[in-house]
CSV table of C-alpha atoms in Angstrom, one decimal:
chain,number,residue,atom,x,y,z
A,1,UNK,CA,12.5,-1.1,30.5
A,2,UNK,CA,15.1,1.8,30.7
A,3,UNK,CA,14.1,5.1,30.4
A,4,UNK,CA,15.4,7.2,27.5
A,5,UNK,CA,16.6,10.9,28.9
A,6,UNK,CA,16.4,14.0,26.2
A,7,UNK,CA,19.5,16.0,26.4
A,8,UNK,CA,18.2,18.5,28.7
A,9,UNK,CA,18.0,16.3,31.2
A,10,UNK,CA,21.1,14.7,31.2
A,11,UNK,CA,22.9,18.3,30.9
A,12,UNK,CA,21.9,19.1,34.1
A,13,UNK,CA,22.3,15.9,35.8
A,14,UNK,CA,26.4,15.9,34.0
A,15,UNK,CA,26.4,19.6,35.4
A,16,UNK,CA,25.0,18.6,39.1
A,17,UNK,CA,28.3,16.3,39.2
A,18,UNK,CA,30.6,18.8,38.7
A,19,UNK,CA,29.1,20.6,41.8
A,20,UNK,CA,28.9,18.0,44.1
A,21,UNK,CA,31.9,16.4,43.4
A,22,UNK,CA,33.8,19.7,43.6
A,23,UNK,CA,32.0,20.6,47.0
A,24,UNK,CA,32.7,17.2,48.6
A,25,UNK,CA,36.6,16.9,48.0
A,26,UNK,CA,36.9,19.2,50.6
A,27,UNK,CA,36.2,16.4,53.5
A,28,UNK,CA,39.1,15.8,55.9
A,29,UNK,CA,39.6,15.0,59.6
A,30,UNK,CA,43.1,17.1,59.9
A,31,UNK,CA,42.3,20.9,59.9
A,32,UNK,CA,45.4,21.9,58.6
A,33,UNK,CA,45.3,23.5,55.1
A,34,UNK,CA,46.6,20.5,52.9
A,35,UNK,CA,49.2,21.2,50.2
A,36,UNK,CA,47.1,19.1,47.9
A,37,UNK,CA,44.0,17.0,47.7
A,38,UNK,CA,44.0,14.6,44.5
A,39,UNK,CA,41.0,11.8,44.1
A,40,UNK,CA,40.5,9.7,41.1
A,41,UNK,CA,37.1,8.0,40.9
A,42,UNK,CA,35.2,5.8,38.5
A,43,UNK,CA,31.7,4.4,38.9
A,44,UNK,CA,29.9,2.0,36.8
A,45,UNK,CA,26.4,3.0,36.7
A,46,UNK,CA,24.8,0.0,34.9
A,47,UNK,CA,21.5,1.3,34.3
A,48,UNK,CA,20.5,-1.6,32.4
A,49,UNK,CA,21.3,-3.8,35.0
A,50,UNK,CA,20.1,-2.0,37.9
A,51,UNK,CA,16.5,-1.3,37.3
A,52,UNK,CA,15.1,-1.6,40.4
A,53,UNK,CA,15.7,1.9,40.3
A,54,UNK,CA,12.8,2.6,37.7
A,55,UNK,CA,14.1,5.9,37.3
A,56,UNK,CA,17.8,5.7,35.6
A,57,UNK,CA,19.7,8.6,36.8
A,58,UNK,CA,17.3,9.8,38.5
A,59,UNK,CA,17.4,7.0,40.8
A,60,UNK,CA,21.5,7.7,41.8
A,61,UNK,CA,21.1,9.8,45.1
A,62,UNK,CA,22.4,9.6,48.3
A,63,UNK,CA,20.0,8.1,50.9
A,64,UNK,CA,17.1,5.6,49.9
A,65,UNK,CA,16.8,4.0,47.2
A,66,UNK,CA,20.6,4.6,47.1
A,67,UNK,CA,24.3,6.5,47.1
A,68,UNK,CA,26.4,5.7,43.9
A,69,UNK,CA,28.6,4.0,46.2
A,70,UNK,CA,26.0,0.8,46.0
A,71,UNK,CA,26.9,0.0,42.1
A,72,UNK,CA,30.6,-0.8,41.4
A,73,UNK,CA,33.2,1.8,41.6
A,74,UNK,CA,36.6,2.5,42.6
A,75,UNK,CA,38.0,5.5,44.6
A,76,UNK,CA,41.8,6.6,45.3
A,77,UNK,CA,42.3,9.8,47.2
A,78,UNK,CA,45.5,11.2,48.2
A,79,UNK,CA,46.5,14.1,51.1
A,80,UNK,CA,49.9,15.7,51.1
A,81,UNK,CA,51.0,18.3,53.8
A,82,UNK,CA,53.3,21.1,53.5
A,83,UNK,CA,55.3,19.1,56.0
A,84,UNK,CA,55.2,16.2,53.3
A,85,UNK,CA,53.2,13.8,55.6
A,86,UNK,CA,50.7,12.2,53.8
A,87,UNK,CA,47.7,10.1,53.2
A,88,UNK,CA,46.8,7.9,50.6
A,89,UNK,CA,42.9,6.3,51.1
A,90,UNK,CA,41.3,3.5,48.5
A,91,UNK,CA,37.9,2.4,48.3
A,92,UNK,CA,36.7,-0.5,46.0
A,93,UNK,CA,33.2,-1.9,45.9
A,94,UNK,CA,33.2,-4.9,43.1
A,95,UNK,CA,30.3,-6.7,45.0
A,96,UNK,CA,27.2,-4.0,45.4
A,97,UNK,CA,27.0,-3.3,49.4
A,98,UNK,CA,30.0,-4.5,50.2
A,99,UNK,CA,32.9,-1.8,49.8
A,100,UNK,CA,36.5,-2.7,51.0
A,101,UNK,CA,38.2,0.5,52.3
A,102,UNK,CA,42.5,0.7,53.0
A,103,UNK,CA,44.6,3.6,53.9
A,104,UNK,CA,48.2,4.0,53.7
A,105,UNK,CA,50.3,7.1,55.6
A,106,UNK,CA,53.7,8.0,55.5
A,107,UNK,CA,56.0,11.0,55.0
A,108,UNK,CA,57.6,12.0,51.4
A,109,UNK,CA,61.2,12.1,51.0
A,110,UNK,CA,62.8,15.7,50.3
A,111,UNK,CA,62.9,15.1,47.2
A,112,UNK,CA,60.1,13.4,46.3
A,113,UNK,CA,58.4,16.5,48.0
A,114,UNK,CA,60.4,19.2,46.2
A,115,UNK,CA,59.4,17.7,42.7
A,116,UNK,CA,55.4,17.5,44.1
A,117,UNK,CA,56.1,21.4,44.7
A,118,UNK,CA,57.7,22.0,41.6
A,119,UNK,CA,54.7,20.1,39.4
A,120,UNK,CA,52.1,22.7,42.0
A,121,UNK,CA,54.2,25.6,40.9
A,122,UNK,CA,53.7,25.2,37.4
A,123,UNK,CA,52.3,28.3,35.6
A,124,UNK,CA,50.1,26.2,33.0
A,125,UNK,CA,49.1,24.0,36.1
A,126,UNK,CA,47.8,27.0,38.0
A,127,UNK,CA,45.3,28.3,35.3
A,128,UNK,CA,43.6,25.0,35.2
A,129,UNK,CA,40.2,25.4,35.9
A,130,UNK,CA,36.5,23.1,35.8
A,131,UNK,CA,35.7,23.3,32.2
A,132,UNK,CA,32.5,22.5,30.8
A,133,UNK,CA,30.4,19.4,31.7
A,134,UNK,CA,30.7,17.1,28.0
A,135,UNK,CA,27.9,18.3,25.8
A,136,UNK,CA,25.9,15.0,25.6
A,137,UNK,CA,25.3,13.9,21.8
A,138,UNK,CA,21.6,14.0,20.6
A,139,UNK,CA,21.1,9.9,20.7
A,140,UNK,CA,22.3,9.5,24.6
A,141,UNK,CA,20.0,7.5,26.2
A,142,UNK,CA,22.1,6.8,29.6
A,143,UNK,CA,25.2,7.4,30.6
A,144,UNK,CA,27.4,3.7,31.2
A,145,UNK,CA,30.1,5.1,33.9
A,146,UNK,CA,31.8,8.4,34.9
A,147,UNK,CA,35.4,8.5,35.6
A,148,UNK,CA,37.0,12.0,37.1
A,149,UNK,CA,40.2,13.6,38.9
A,150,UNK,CA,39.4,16.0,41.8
A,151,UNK,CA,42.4,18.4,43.0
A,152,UNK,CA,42.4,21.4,45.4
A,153,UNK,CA,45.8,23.0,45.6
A,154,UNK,CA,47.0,25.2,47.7
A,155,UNK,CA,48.8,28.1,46.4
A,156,UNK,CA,50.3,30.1,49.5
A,157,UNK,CA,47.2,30.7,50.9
A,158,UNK,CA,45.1,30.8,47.8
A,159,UNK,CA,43.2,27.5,46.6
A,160,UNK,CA,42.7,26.5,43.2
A,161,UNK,CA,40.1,23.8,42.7
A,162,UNK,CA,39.3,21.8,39.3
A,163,UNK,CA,37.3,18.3,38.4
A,164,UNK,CA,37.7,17.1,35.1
A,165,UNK,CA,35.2,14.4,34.2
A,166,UNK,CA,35.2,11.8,31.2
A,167,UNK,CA,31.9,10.1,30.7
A,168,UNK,CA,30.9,6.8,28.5
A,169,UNK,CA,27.2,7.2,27.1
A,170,UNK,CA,24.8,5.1,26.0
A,171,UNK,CA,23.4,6.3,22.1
A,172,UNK,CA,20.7,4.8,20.1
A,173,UNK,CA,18.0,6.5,19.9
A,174,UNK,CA,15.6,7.3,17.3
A,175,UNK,CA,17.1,10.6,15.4
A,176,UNK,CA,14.4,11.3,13.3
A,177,UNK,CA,11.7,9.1,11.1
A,178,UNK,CA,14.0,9.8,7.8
A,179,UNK,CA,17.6,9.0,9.3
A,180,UNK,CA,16.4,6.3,11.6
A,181,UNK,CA,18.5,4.9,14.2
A,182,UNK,CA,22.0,5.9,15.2
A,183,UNK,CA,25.0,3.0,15.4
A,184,UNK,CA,24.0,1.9,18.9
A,185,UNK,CA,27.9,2.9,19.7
A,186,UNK,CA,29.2,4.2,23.0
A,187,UNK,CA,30.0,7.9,23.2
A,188,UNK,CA,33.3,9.1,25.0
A,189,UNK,CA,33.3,12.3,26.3
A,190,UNK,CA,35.9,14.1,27.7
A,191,UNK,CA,35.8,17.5,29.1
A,192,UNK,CA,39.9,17.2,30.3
A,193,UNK,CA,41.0,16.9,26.6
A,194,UNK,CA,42.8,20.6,26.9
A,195,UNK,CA,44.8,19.6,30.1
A,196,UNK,CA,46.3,16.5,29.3
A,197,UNK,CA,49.5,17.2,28.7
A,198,UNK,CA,49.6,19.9,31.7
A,199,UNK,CA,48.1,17.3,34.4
A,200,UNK,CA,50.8,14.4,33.0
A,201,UNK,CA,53.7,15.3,35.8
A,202,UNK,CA,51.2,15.4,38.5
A,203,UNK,CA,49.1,12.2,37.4
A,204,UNK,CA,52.5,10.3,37.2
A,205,UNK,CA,53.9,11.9,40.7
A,206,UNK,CA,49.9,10.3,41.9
A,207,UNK,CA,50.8,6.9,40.8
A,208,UNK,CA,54.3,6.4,41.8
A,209,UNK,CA,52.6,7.0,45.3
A,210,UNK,CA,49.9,4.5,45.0
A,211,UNK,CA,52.9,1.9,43.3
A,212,UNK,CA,55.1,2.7,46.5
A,213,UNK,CA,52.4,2.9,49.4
A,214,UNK,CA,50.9,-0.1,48.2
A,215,UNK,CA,52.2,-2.3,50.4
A,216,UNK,CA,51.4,-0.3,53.1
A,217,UNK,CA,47.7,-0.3,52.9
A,218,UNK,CA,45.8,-2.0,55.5
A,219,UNK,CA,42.2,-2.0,56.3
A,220,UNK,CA,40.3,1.0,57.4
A,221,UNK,CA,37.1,3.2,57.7
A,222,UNK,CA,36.2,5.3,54.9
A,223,UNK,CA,37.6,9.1,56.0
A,224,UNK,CA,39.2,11.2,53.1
A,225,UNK,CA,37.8,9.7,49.9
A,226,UNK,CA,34.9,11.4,48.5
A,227,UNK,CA,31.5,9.8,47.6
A,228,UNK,CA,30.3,10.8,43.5
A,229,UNK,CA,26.5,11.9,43.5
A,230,UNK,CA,25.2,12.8,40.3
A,231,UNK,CA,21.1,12.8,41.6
């Protein structure tokens, strides 16, 4: 039987993403300051599925009983240089245990690289910051799956760092004994609502990448993308 979390709980596990997500975008091989990082992850938590667990969230940790990386999830992670070479790294896991990892590098045309420098240099771009974890509604009983956008830009020597994080929650539960239960429907929260129209240009630049590396991805070892961790 799944456990049922109060909103405390869940809070501080939504808020412990955040942190660890931002803190673990960071990880490269090259040691030259990158012009931009940019990772888009989703993972499918499935708590009703995966009970082995016995503790819901509480059971999604790195190490035994397990990373978030063993339920279903995607990664795509992207490193530009000032130079414009970059590197664009996708994970996939649709079988628990078994993750498929391919990496593409290249180097960005001129102008490809003057528009990426153009959509960094944007004023509204720069004052984007990590808002607010979603504040969980009072029937969440577990959250379903987590998507976010990681970037760490660097601005001349100064780096500006954001995660934005959209969550789909579980509700149900028992609101009082004179309104009895909610609807049952999934919550979406979305704590990236404000930037949407600012992030567009660079979301758009991110996939025209993936669209025109993706014939060059070939099989690798996991190196730039990111694990999420939300125990």
């Amino acid at each position: 039987m799944v456990r049922i979390f109060n909103t405390r709980e869940l809070v501080r596990l939504a808020s412990v993403l955040a942190i660890l997500m931002a803190s673990k975008i960071g990880v490269c091989q090259n040691t030259s300051t990158p012009l931009l990082r940019l990772q888009q992850s989703r993972a499918y938590l499935n708590i009703d599925a995966n009970v082995q667990h016995g503790m819901g969230l509480y059971g999604i940790t790195y190490g035994n009983p397990g990373d978030v990386w063993q339920y279903p999830n995607s990664l795509s992670c992207l490193v530009v240089y000032g130079d414009g070479k970059y590197v664009l790294e996708k994970r996939d896991e649709p079988t628990l245990g078994r993750p498929k990892v391919k990496r593409a590098e290249g180097n960005l045309g001129a102008d490809d690289l003057q528009r990426l420098k153009a959509i960094l240099d944007d004023e509204a771009l720069k004052k984007v910051k990590t808002p607010s974890m979603p504040e969980l509604p009072p029937d969440a009983q577990a959250v379903r799956d987590i998507e976010s956008v990681d970037a760490q830009i660097d601005h001349s020597g100064t780096t500006q760092r954001f995660t934005l994080v959209k969550e789909r929650v579980k509700t149900g539960a028992l609101i009082s004994a004179t309104s009895g239960p909610s609807t049952g429907m999934d919550s979406y929260l979305d704590n990236g609502v404000p930037y949407k129209k600012t992030l567009s240009p660079l979301m758009k630049w991110f996939e025209g990448v993936e669209k025109k590396s993706k014939s060059d991805l070939k099989e690798s070892k996991p190196q730039y993308c990111a694990p999420i961790n939300i125990g």
